[in-house]
Amino acid sequence: GDELPTWPAAVVVADRSGRSRWTISIPATASFPLSAHQHHDICAQADAISANGLTPTRPLSRVKVWQHGGSYTRLDHAYLDVEMAQQRGLLPGGVQTVGGACESSMTFVMDEEDISLGRTMLSLWLSYGLAKREKRAFFINDSRWAYGKYTSYFMPPPSPGCTPPPASQIVPCPHGAKHIVVSSATAHWTFGSTFKGQYTMARRHGLERSHEVFDMLRSGYEDLFKLFGEDADFVNQRVEELEAGSKISGHPIVGMHIRRGDLRPLSYEYSRDYLPLEVYTNAATRLYARQKTDTQMSTMPTKDAHQQTLLLASDDPGLIANPDLLTSSPASLTVSRAQSRILLATKSALDASSPADSIRAPNSAYTKHIPENAGWDGGFYPSLFSSLGSSADREQTMRMRELFGRGYLLDLAVLGESDGVVCAVSSATCRALGVMLGWDAVKVGRWANVDDGRVWSWDGARW
C-alpha cells in the first residue's frame, strides 16, 4: 500500500476486506502536543476526506448516534479509530500498551497563541464540562501556554484515576474518537454547529437556549477555578471585607468590568469605538436600584451608609481616574478598584518610578535613544503582551506574564463573588463572569450586559 506520511495527517487506509477507511496518522517522532496549525490541518484534511465520499451515503437521520455519554458526534462508519488501526497493523504502534490507561479521554491544550485569558477560561471550563458529560478522563497540557504553568495560578485539576493513552492515539478530530485533544485551533470543530445543534435548545428563545452549555461551563468553573496560596487568601479577605461593608450599609456588592484595548463592542453604533462610560454607570445605578441584599442592616446606619461602592476591573489601569467615568457616576456612587494586590501599571506610574528620557550629549545634535516606558494605558493589546520582558531572558518574560495573569484572575475572582456585575458581552471576561455568578443570577438580571441588548451566551452570539 501507499507509504504513510512522515508528518501528522488524516489518511485513507484499506482494511482487510479492501474497503477504504480513514484515520489519523501521528508518527512516533512527532512532538506532543502537536502545534496549533497541525491540529487545524488534520481536521481540515478530515473534512476533505469526508467530503470525498468516505462517509455513509444513508441520510443522517438513519445513521446511528454513538452514545458516548450523549455525544453530539454521529458515528462515521468510514472512520477507524487509531487504536483499532494500530491493532490491525494499518498504523504503527499497535503493540504498545499502557497500564491503567483511560478508556476515553479529552486533553485540553493551552497554546502559545492563547493570550486571551477570558477565552481560555471559557474554553477550558466548557471542555471540562463536556468531558465530564461524555464520561471522558480530562487532562490539561500547558507545555506551550503563553502564561506558563497552569499550577502557577490554580490548584491541580481533579485526577481522572487513569493514565493518558499513547500520544499517537490522541487526535484533534473527529470528536467521536476515543481520545481527543481540544485547543483554540480545533474550537471550530469541537464547539461548532454540531455541538450547538446538540446542546442548545432550538425551540426555546433567549437565555434558555443556552442552559445546557451554561451547566457544562459552570461545572468546569466549580471544579477548576481554584486559586491557591496568598492569592486565594487575599481574595477571601477582600470578599469578607466587601461583605461586611455590604451588611453594614445595606447596599449590594456590584462590580463593573470594562474591556478596552483591541476589543470593539458588538453594538453597531459603537462598533468602531468604545461604549460610552455612562452606559456602564447608568446600568450599575439601575442594578443597585433593583438589587436588595440578602441580609438587612444589622447595625445603625453610619453617615456614609448612603454611599454605594462600585467595584471596577478593567484592562485599562487609567480608567479609574478617567474624567468621563467620574462625571457619569452619580454622587452616591464611589468607584473603587476590585482589588489592589496586583495592578497594571500606567505609563505615568512607570515614568515616575523609572524615568526613561532621551539623552543628548552637550553641544551635539545626536540623541541617544532610550526606549520609552510602555504602560497598559488604553487597555490590552496582543502586541504589548508579546513585548513583555526581554527576548533574551525567557524567565523574566514568563515572570511578567505570570504577574499579569494573576492580576487578571484576582479581578475575576473578586467580581465573581459580587451580588451583580455590569459588563459588555463582547468581552469573554464578561461571559465568564456570568458563569461565575450562576444561572439564577443571570436569569434574574444580576448579570447586566450593556452591549447590543444581547442575552448571555457562551460565545456572545445573538439568540
One Martini backbone bead per residue (centre of mass of N, CA, C, O) as a GRO file, in nm:
protein
  463
    1GLY     BB    1   0.102   0.031   0.001
    2ASP     BB    2   0.096   0.331   0.099
    3GLU     BB    3   0.278   0.557   0.241
    4LEU     BB    4   0.320   0.715   0.517
    5PRO     BB    5   0.345   0.998   0.650
    6THR     BB    6   0.590   1.200   0.837
    7TRP     BB    7   0.327   1.346   0.918
    8PRO     BB    8   0.059   1.469   1.045
    9ALA     BB    9  -0.250   1.292   0.940
   10ALA     BB   10  -0.506   1.237   0.732
   11VAL     BB   11  -0.597   0.900   0.630
   12VAL     BB   12  -0.612   0.646   0.385
   13VAL     BB   13  -0.728   0.310   0.428
   14ALA     BB   14  -0.713  -0.048   0.406
   15ASP     BB   15  -0.880  -0.302   0.487
   16ARG     BB   16  -0.915  -0.644   0.476
   17SER     BB   17  -1.163  -0.599   0.256
   18GLY     BB   18  -1.074  -0.317   0.094
   19ARG     BB   19  -1.178  -0.089   0.245
   20SER     BB   20  -1.221   0.242   0.289
   21ARG     BB   21  -1.048   0.427   0.536
   22TRP     BB   22  -1.018   0.659   0.810
   23THR     BB   23  -0.742   0.830   0.976
   24ILE     BB   24  -0.482   0.900   1.221
   25SER     BB   25  -0.145   1.004   1.162
   26ILE     BB   26   0.114   0.977   1.424
   27PRO     BB   27   0.419   0.997   1.463
   28ALA     BB   28   0.659   0.913   1.698
   29THR     BB   29   0.831   1.190   1.637
   30ALA     BB   30   0.618   1.356   1.742
   31SER     BB   31   0.507   1.601   1.918
   32PHE     BB   32   0.377   1.685   2.253
   33PRO     BB   33   0.193   1.869   2.132
   34LEU     BB   34   0.074   1.974   1.873
   35SER     BB   35   0.033   2.214   1.675
   36ALA     BB   36  -0.206   2.426   1.581
   37HIS     BB   37  -0.175   2.380   1.269
   38GLN     BB   38  -0.193   2.071   1.284
   39HIS     BB   39  -0.471   2.046   1.400
   40HIS     BB   40  -0.612   2.200   1.176
   41ASP     BB   41  -0.520   2.028   0.932
   42ILE     BB   42  -0.646   1.759   1.013
   43CYS     BB   43  -0.945   1.857   1.013
   44ALA     BB   44  -0.945   1.954   0.720
   45GLN     BB   45  -0.877   1.677   0.599
   46ALA     BB   46  -1.121   1.527   0.712
   47ASP     BB   47  -1.329   1.692   0.561
   48ALA     BB   48  -1.227   1.618   0.275
   49ILE     BB   49  -1.267   1.314   0.296
   50SER     BB   50  -1.571   1.322   0.356
   51ALA     BB   51  -1.643   1.485   0.089
   52ASN     BB   52  -1.528   1.225  -0.094
   53GLY     BB   53  -1.721   0.963   0.019
   54LEU     BB   54  -1.657   0.805   0.312
   55THR     BB   55  -1.928   0.848   0.397
   56PRO     BB   56  -2.229   0.779   0.449
   57THR     BB   57  -2.525   0.761   0.233
   58ARG     BB   58  -2.710   0.787   0.444
   59PRO     BB   59  -2.917   0.941   0.619
   60LEU     BB   60  -2.867   1.095   0.916
   61SER     BB   61  -3.134   0.990   1.058
   62ARG     BB   62  -3.013   0.675   1.018
   63VAL     BB   63  -2.772   0.728   1.181
   64LYS     BB   64  -2.599   0.624   1.428
   65VAL     BB   65  -2.555   0.718   1.754
   66TRP     BB   66  -2.292   0.770   1.957
   67GLN     BB   67  -2.324   0.670   2.298
   68HIS     BB   68  -2.117   0.903   2.453
   69GLY     BB   69  -2.268   1.053   2.682
   70GLY     BB   70  -2.423   1.223   2.454
   71SER     BB   71  -2.298   1.260   2.193
   72TYR     BB   72  -2.285   1.475   1.896
   73THR     BB   73  -2.154   1.242   1.741
   74ARG     BB   74  -2.166   1.078   1.461
   75LEU     BB   75  -2.130   0.784   1.317
   76ASP     BB   76  -1.839   0.703   1.131
   77HIS     BB   77  -1.790   0.428   0.930
   78ALA     BB   78  -1.506   0.534   0.798
   79TYR     BB   79  -1.389   0.544   1.075
   80LEU     BB   80  -1.070   0.464   1.233
   81ASP     BB   81  -0.943   0.403   1.508
   82VAL     BB   82  -0.625   0.412   1.604
   83GLU     BB   83  -0.610   0.159   1.780
   84MET     BB   84  -0.734  -0.030   1.565
   85ALA     BB   85  -0.529   0.032   1.342
   86GLN     BB   86  -0.291  -0.080   1.505
   87GLN     BB   87  -0.399  -0.370   1.556
   88ARG     BB   88  -0.420  -0.411   1.222
   89GLY     BB   89  -0.149  -0.270   1.095
   90LEU     BB   90  -0.211   0.030   0.966
   91LEU     BB   91  -0.052   0.128   1.218
   92PRO     BB   92   0.175   0.218   1.416
   93GLY     BB   93   0.181   0.095   1.768
   94GLY     BB   94   0.005  -0.169   1.858
   95VAL     BB   95   0.197  -0.297   2.100
   96GLN     BB   96   0.140  -0.076   2.285
   97THR     BB   97   0.113  -0.046   2.643
   98VAL     BB   98  -0.096   0.095   2.909
   99GLY     BB   99  -0.123   0.110   3.229
  100GLY     BB  100  -0.426   0.235   3.321
  101ALA     BB  101  -0.572   0.333   3.084
  102CYS     BB  102  -0.786   0.521   2.936
  103GLU     BB  103  -1.073   0.473   2.759
  104SER     BB  104  -1.131   0.789   2.767
  105SER     BB  105  -1.046   1.127   2.635
  106MET     BB  106  -0.941   1.471   2.729
  107THR     BB  107  -0.725   1.726   2.591
  108PHE     BB  108  -0.620   2.037   2.706
  109VAL     BB  109  -0.475   2.293   2.512
  110MET     BB  110  -0.238   2.539   2.594
  111ASP     BB  111  -0.144   2.793   2.401
  112GLU     BB  112   0.064   3.039   2.272
  113GLU     BB  113  -0.198   3.192   2.141
  114ASP     BB  114  -0.333   3.211   2.437
  115ILE     BB  115  -0.394   3.548   2.548
  116SER     BB  116  -0.692   3.502   2.629
  117LEU     BB  117  -0.817   3.442   2.935
  118GLY     BB  118  -1.119   3.437   2.891
  119ARG     BB  119  -1.127   3.227   2.660
  120THR     BB  120  -0.972   3.009   2.812
  121MET     BB  121  -1.170   2.965   3.042
  122LEU     BB  122  -1.416   2.888   2.873
  123SER     BB  123  -1.286   2.648   2.720
  124LEU     BB  124  -1.203   2.487   2.966
  125TRP     BB  125  -1.481   2.455   3.105
  126LEU     BB  126  -1.629   2.330   2.862
  127SER     BB  127  -1.447   2.085   2.822
  128TYR     BB  128  -1.487   1.966   3.099
  129GLY     BB  129  -1.798   1.941   3.089
  130LEU     BB  130  -1.799   1.755   2.839
  131ALA     BB  131  -1.624   1.527   2.951
  132LYS     BB  132  -1.809   1.462   3.188
  133ARG     BB  133  -2.060   1.393   3.014
  134GLU     BB  134  -1.877   1.169   2.840
  135LYS     BB  135  -1.684   1.015   3.035
  136ARG     BB  136  -1.407   1.159   3.040
  137ALA     BB  137  -1.100   1.206   3.073
  138PHE     BB  138  -0.903   1.483   3.215
  139PHE     BB  139  -0.663   1.701   3.055
  140ILE     BB  140  -0.372   1.918   3.094
  141ASN     BB  141  -0.180   2.120   2.859
  142ASP     BB  142   0.104   2.367   2.928
  143SER     BB  143   0.382   2.359   2.754
  144ARG     BB  144   0.272   2.628   2.554
  145TRP     BB  145   0.186   2.847   2.733
  146ALA     BB  146   0.187   3.193   2.756
  147TYR     BB  147   0.159   3.172   3.101
  148GLY     BB  148   0.261   2.884   3.155
  149LYS     BB  149   0.164   2.742   3.443
  150TYR     BB  150  -0.123   2.635   3.575
  151THR     BB  151   0.001   2.596   3.881
  152SER     BB  152   0.053   2.915   3.917
  153TYR     BB  153  -0.280   2.958   3.971
  154PHE     BB  154  -0.377   2.657   4.026
  155MET     BB  155  -0.504   2.393   4.115
  156PRO     BB  156  -0.509   2.090   4.048
  157PRO     BB  157  -0.677   1.888   3.880
  158PRO     BB  158  -0.866   1.638   3.877
  159SER     BB  159  -0.825   1.310   3.903
  160PRO     BB  160  -0.899   1.038   3.680
  161GLY     BB  161  -0.750   0.748   3.755
  162CYS     BB  162  -0.566   0.760   3.492
  163THR     BB  163  -0.388   0.713   3.196
  164PRO     BB  164  -0.265   0.822   2.931
  165PRO     BB  165  -0.232   0.772   2.621
  166PRO     BB  166  -0.084   0.752   2.353
  167ALA     BB  167  -0.009   1.011   2.147
  168SER     BB  168  -0.109   0.869   1.874
  169GLN     BB  169  -0.427   0.859   2.000
  170ILE     BB  170  -0.436   1.178   2.004
  171VAL     BB  171  -0.699   1.364   1.859
  172PRO     BB  172  -0.877   1.640   1.708
  173CYS     BB  173  -1.023   1.429   1.511
  174PRO     BB  174  -1.295   1.320   1.575
  175HIS     BB  175  -1.507   1.343   1.842
  176GLY     BB  176  -1.551   1.017   1.844
  177ALA     BB  177  -1.300   0.967   1.955
  178LYS     BB  178  -1.148   0.836   2.227
  179HIS     BB  179  -0.900   1.049   2.185
  180ILE     BB  180  -0.893   1.395   2.256
  181VAL     BB  181  -0.820   1.724   2.137
  182VAL     BB  182  -0.830   2.059   2.275
  183SER     BB  183  -0.834   2.377   2.105
  184SER     BB  184  -0.832   2.672   1.946
  185ALA     BB  185  -0.793   2.522   1.664
  186THR     BB  186  -1.066   2.319   1.727
  187ALA     BB  187  -1.330   2.481   1.796
  188HIS     BB  188  -1.484   2.462   1.526
  189TRP     BB  189  -1.536   2.148   1.579
  190THR     BB  190  -1.614   2.111   1.881
  191PHE     BB  191  -1.802   2.409   1.887
  192GLY     BB  192  -1.997   2.396   1.663
  193SER     BB  193  -2.286   2.322   1.503
  194THR     BB  194  -2.319   2.036   1.633
  195PHE     BB  195  -2.305   2.128   1.922
  196LYS     BB  196  -2.539   2.328   1.912
  197GLY     BB  197  -2.752   2.120   1.813
  198GLN     BB  198  -2.733   1.952   2.087
  199TYR     BB  199  -2.701   2.202   2.334
  200THR     BB  200  -2.921   2.372   2.195
  201MET     BB  201  -3.252   2.509   2.216
  202ALA     BB  202  -3.436   2.575   1.939
  203ARG     BB  203  -3.735   2.613   2.082
  204ARG     BB  204  -3.585   2.833   2.227
  205HIS     BB  205  -3.540   3.151   2.378
  206GLY     BB  206  -3.270   3.294   2.455
  207LEU     BB  207  -3.130   3.190   2.739
  208GLU     BB  208  -3.249   2.890   2.740
  209ARG     BB  209  -3.074   2.775   2.504
  210SER     BB  210  -2.798   2.774   2.711
  211HIS     BB  211  -2.823   2.584   2.960
  212GLU     BB  212  -2.635   2.339   2.905
  213VAL     BB  213  -2.378   2.501   2.856
  214PHE     BB  214  -2.374   2.641   3.128
  215ASP     BB  215  -2.347   2.383   3.299
  216MET     BB  216  -2.069   2.304   3.187
  217LEU     BB  217  -1.922   2.560   3.271
  218ARG     BB  218  -1.986   2.544   3.573
  219SER     BB  219  -1.838   2.281   3.624
  220GLY     BB  220  -1.559   2.392   3.550
  221TYR     BB  221  -1.547   2.622   3.751
  222GLU     BB  222  -1.588   2.460   4.020
  223ASP     BB  223  -1.332   2.254   3.963
  224LEU     BB  224  -1.094   2.477   3.856
  225PHE     BB  225  -1.145   2.757   4.014
  226LYS     BB  226  -0.847   2.737   4.215
  227LEU     BB  227  -0.697   2.914   4.406
  228PHE     BB  228  -0.379   2.984   4.577
  229GLY     BB  229  -0.256   3.088   4.850
  230GLU     BB  230  -0.224   3.426   4.865
  231ASP     BB  231  -0.446   3.479   4.659
  232ALA     BB  232  -0.673   3.331   4.805
  233ASP     BB  233  -0.653   3.491   5.068
  234PHE     BB  234  -0.711   3.767   4.948
  235VAL     BB  235  -0.991   3.712   4.835
  236ASN     BB  236  -1.124   3.632   5.100
  237GLN     BB  237  -1.067   3.903   5.243
  238ARG     BB  238  -1.203   4.090   5.038
  239VAL     BB  239  -1.488   3.965   5.052
  240GLU     BB  240  -1.532   4.002   5.356
  241GLU     BB  241  -1.508   4.309   5.348
  242LEU     BB  242  -1.746   4.358   5.151
  243GLU     BB  243  -1.967   4.210   5.313
  244ALA     BB  244  -1.948   4.385   5.565
  245GLY     BB  245  -2.020   4.653   5.422
  246SER     BB  246  -2.297   4.555   5.314
  247LYS     BB  247  -2.428   4.497   5.589
  248ILE     BB  248  -2.411   4.788   5.698
  249SER     BB  249  -2.540   4.950   5.442
  250GLY     BB  250  -2.736   4.759   5.246
  251HIS     BB  251  -2.559   4.716   5.003
  252PRO     BB  252  -2.463   4.590   4.728
  253ILE     BB  253  -2.237   4.404   4.532
  254VAL     BB  254  -2.089   4.582   4.261
  255GLY     BB  255  -1.971   4.521   3.938
  256MET     BB  256  -1.722   4.639   3.682
  257HIS     BB  257  -1.655   4.562   3.341
  258ILE     BB  258  -1.387   4.704   3.126
  259ARG     BB  259  -1.318   4.677   2.788
  260ARG     BB  260  -1.054   4.748   2.579
  261GLY     BB  261  -0.838   4.803   2.345
  262ASP     BB  262  -0.893   4.564   2.078
  263LEU     BB  263  -1.194   4.584   2.166
  264ARG     BB  264  -1.514   4.578   2.023
  265PRO     BB  265  -1.826   4.624   1.998
  266LEU     BB  266  -2.135   4.495   1.882
  267SER     BB  267  -2.243   4.756   1.853
  268TYR     BB  268  -2.295   4.945   1.579
  269GLU     BB  269  -2.262   5.238   1.690
  270TYR     BB  270  -1.965   5.129   1.843
  271SER     BB  271  -1.774   4.946   1.646
  272ARG     BB  272  -1.530   5.194   1.632
  273ASP     BB  273  -1.547   5.196   1.944
  274TYR     BB  274  -1.658   5.278   2.258
  275LEU     BB  275  -1.836   5.259   2.517
  276PRO     BB  276  -1.981   5.459   2.709
  277LEU     BB  277  -1.945   5.502   3.045
  278GLU     BB  278  -2.248   5.571   3.109
  279VAL     BB  279  -2.359   5.291   3.039
  280TYR     BB  280  -2.241   5.155   3.291
  281THR     BB  281  -2.336   5.344   3.526
  282ASN     BB  282  -2.637   5.327   3.464
  283ALA     BB  283  -2.657   5.019   3.503
  284ALA     BB  284  -2.557   5.021   3.796
  285THR     BB  285  -2.782   5.196   3.913
  286ARG     BB  286  -3.012   4.999   3.836
  287LEU     BB  287  -2.902   4.759   3.995
  288TYR     BB  288  -2.918   4.888   4.272
  289ALA     BB  289  -3.226   4.945   4.266
  290ARG     BB  290  -3.308   4.632   4.240
  291GLN     BB  291  -3.122   4.551   4.460
  292LYS     BB  292  -3.104   4.315   4.731
  293THR     BB  293  -3.001   4.227   5.019
  294ASP     BB  294  -3.013   3.948   5.219
  295THR     BB  295  -2.910   4.139   5.436
  296GLN     BB  296  -2.975   4.335   5.682
  297MET     BB  297  -2.930   4.577   5.884
  298SER     BB  298  -2.730   4.533   6.192
  299THR     BB  299  -2.685   4.841   6.211
  300MET     BB  300  -2.635   5.147   6.239
  301PRO     BB  301  -2.619   5.393   6.041
  302THR     BB  302  -2.396   5.559   5.877
  303LYS     BB  303  -2.295   5.845   5.718
  304ASP     BB  304  -2.208   5.634   5.460
  305ALA     BB  305  -2.459   5.448   5.386
  306HIS     BB  306  -2.542   5.590   5.109
  307GLN     BB  307  -2.287   5.483   4.994
  308GLN     BB  308  -2.177   5.349   4.687
  309THR     BB  309  -1.989   5.068   4.565
  310LEU     BB  310  -1.788   5.036   4.271
  311LEU     BB  311  -1.638   4.773   4.107
  312LEU     BB  312  -1.333   4.785   3.922
  313ALA     BB  313  -1.252   4.624   3.606
  314SER     BB  314  -0.955   4.661   3.392
  315ASP     BB  315  -0.724   4.693   3.117
  316ASP     BB  316  -0.742   5.002   3.210
  317PRO     BB  317  -0.578   5.171   3.464
  318GLY     BB  318  -0.686   5.481   3.394
  319LEU     BB  319  -1.003   5.469   3.425
  320ILE     BB  320  -1.053   5.553   3.730
  321ALA     BB  321  -0.955   5.866   3.636
  322ASN     BB  322  -1.172   5.924   3.441
  323PRO     BB  323  -1.374   6.188   3.386
  324ASP     BB  324  -1.617   6.037   3.257
  325LEU     BB  325  -1.659   5.847   3.496
  326LEU     BB  326  -1.701   6.060   3.719
  327THR     BB  327  -1.940   6.226   3.578
  328SER     BB  328  -2.132   5.960   3.531
  329SER     BB  329  -2.138   5.940   3.831
  330PRO     BB  330  -2.306   5.942   4.093
  331ALA     BB  331  -2.268   6.073   4.406
  332SER     BB  332  -2.345   5.782   4.545
  333LEU     BB  333  -2.093   5.683   4.367
  334THR     BB  334  -1.809   5.472   4.426
  335VAL     BB  335  -1.510   5.415   4.264
  336SER     BB  336  -1.334   5.102   4.280
  337ARG     BB  337  -1.122   4.863   4.314
  338ALA     BB  338  -1.137   4.528   4.324
  339GLN     BB  339  -0.813   4.530   4.339
  340SER     BB  340  -0.456   4.586   4.490
  341ARG     BB  341  -0.233   4.367   4.461
  342ILE     BB  342  -0.251   4.368   4.129
  343LEU     BB  343  -0.134   4.614   3.902
  344LEU     BB  344  -0.155   4.797   3.638
  345ALA     BB  345   0.054   5.000   3.455
  346THR     BB  346   0.127   5.315   3.392
  347LYS     BB  347   0.327   5.535   3.239
  348SER     BB  348   0.343   5.743   3.471
  349ALA     BB  349   0.430   5.539   3.687
  350LEU     BB  350   0.689   5.446   3.544
  351ASP     BB  351   0.825   5.725   3.517
  352ALA     BB  352   0.838   5.781   3.827
  353SER     BB  353   1.015   5.512   3.893
  354SER     BB  354   1.145   5.500   3.572
  355PRO     BB  355   1.305   5.694   3.394
  356ALA     BB  356   1.283   5.764   3.017
  357ASP     BB  357   1.522   5.951   2.863
  358SER     BB  358   1.662   6.133   2.647
  359ILE     BB  359   2.010   6.169   2.543
  360ARG     BB  360   2.213   6.467   2.516
  361ALA     BB  361   2.484   6.580   2.412
  362PRO     BB  362   2.684   6.825   2.441
  363ASN     BB  363   2.680   7.005   2.153
  364SER     BB  364   2.462   6.794   2.025
  365ALA     BB  365   2.248   6.627   1.787
  366TYR     BB  366   2.277   6.372   1.937
  367THR     BB  367   2.051   6.106   2.025
  368LYS     BB  368   1.993   5.897   2.277
  369HIS     BB  369   1.806   5.608   2.276
  370ILE     BB  370   1.542   5.542   2.502
  371PRO     BB  371   1.311   5.347   2.584
  372GLU     BB  372   0.997   5.370   2.649
  373ASN     BB  373   0.756   5.351   2.856
  374ALA     BB  374   0.504   5.083   2.878
  375GLY     BB  375   0.187   5.086   2.936
  376TRP     BB  376  -0.176   5.007   2.980
  377ASP     BB  377  -0.279   5.227   2.825
  378GLY     BB  378  -0.600   5.147   2.679
  379GLY     BB  379  -0.511   4.846   2.719
  380PHE     BB  380  -0.531   4.542   2.555
  381TYR     BB  381  -0.252   4.418   2.360
  382PRO     BB  382  -0.085   4.175   2.206
  383SER     BB  383   0.183   4.330   2.152
  384LEU     BB  384   0.232   4.407   2.449
  385PHE     BB  385   0.238   4.126   2.565
  386SER     BB  386   0.475   4.020   2.378
  387SER     BB  387   0.682   4.254   2.503
  388LEU     BB  388   0.729   4.129   2.754
  389GLY     BB  389   1.021   4.176   2.849
  390SER     BB  390   1.287   3.965   2.734
  391SER     BB  391   1.413   3.793   2.465
  392ALA     BB  392   1.677   3.699   2.642
  393ASP     BB  393   1.458   3.650   2.897
  394ARG     BB  394   1.237   3.413   2.965
  395GLU     BB  395   1.190   3.430   3.272
  396GLN     BB  396   1.106   3.725   3.282
  397THR     BB  397   0.868   3.704   3.092
  398MET     BB  398   0.706   3.492   3.263
  399ARG     BB  399   0.683   3.665   3.518
  400MET     BB  400   0.517   3.895   3.388
  401ARG     BB  401   0.285   3.720   3.283
  402GLU     BB  402   0.205   3.607   3.558
  403LEU     BB  403   0.131   3.875   3.686
  404PHE     BB  404  -0.089   3.945   3.491
  405GLY     BB  405  -0.263   3.691   3.536
  406ARG     BB  406  -0.313   3.726   3.840
  407GLY     BB  407  -0.456   3.998   3.826
  408TYR     BB  408  -0.692   3.904   3.656
  409LEU     BB  409  -0.793   3.675   3.852
  410LEU     BB  410  -0.854   3.858   4.089
  411ASP     BB  411  -1.070   4.023   3.956
  412LEU     BB  412  -1.252   3.785   3.884
  413ALA     BB  413  -1.294   3.670   4.172
  414VAL     BB  414  -1.428   3.919   4.298
  415LEU     BB  415  -1.662   3.964   4.093
  416GLY     BB  416  -1.772   3.663   4.125
  417GLU     BB  417  -1.873   3.751   4.441
  418SER     BB  418  -2.091   3.923   4.365
  419ASP     BB  419  -2.426   4.039   4.321
  420GLY     BB  420  -2.325   4.209   4.063
  421VAL     BB  421  -2.286   4.273   3.697
  422VAL     BB  422  -2.121   4.496   3.470
  423CYS     BB  423  -2.112   4.439   3.107
  424ALA     BB  424  -1.967   4.318   2.796
  425VAL     BB  425  -2.034   4.046   2.584
  426SER     BB  426  -1.783   4.084   2.393
  427SER     BB  427  -1.650   3.982   2.647
  428ALA     BB  428  -1.525   3.699   2.786
  429THR     BB  429  -1.526   3.795   3.080
  430CYS     BB  430  -1.826   3.852   3.097
  431ARG     BB  431  -1.918   3.558   3.041
  432ALA     BB  432  -1.765   3.437   3.282
  433LEU     BB  433  -1.917   3.598   3.503
  434GLY     BB  434  -2.185   3.461   3.458
  435VAL     BB  435  -2.093   3.183   3.552
  436MET     BB  436  -2.003   3.273   3.841
  437LEU     BB  437  -2.285   3.374   3.937
  438GLY     BB  438  -2.505   3.219   3.779
  439TRP     BB  439  -2.807   3.133   3.654
  440ASP     BB  440  -2.999   3.290   3.843
  441ALA     BB  441  -2.857   3.565   3.815
  442VAL     BB  442  -2.893   3.592   3.509
  443LYS     BB  443  -3.205   3.557   3.497
  444VAL     BB  444  -3.258   3.822   3.704
  445GLY     BB  445  -3.018   4.049   3.625
  446ARG     BB  446  -2.721   4.043   3.777
  447TRP     BB  447  -2.641   4.024   3.478
  448ALA     BB  448  -2.529   4.315   3.290
  449ASN     BB  449  -2.573   4.397   2.966
  450VAL     BB  450  -2.449   4.678   2.738
  451ASP     BB  451  -2.436   4.505   2.456
  452ASP     BB  452  -2.685   4.491   2.217
  453GLY     BB  453  -2.908   4.338   2.400
  454ARG     BB  454  -2.790   4.072   2.499
  455VAL     BB  455  -2.777   3.768   2.596
  456TRP     BB  456  -2.650   3.509   2.729
  457SER     BB  457  -2.346   3.361   2.589
  458TRP     BB  458  -2.059   3.186   2.532
  459ASP     BB  459  -2.004   3.358   2.233
  460GLY     BB  460  -2.203   3.623   2.193
  461ALA     BB  461  -2.444   3.545   2.053
  462ARG     BB  462  -2.744   3.575   1.892
  463TRP     BB  463  -3.082   3.459   2.014
   0.00000   0.00000   0.00000
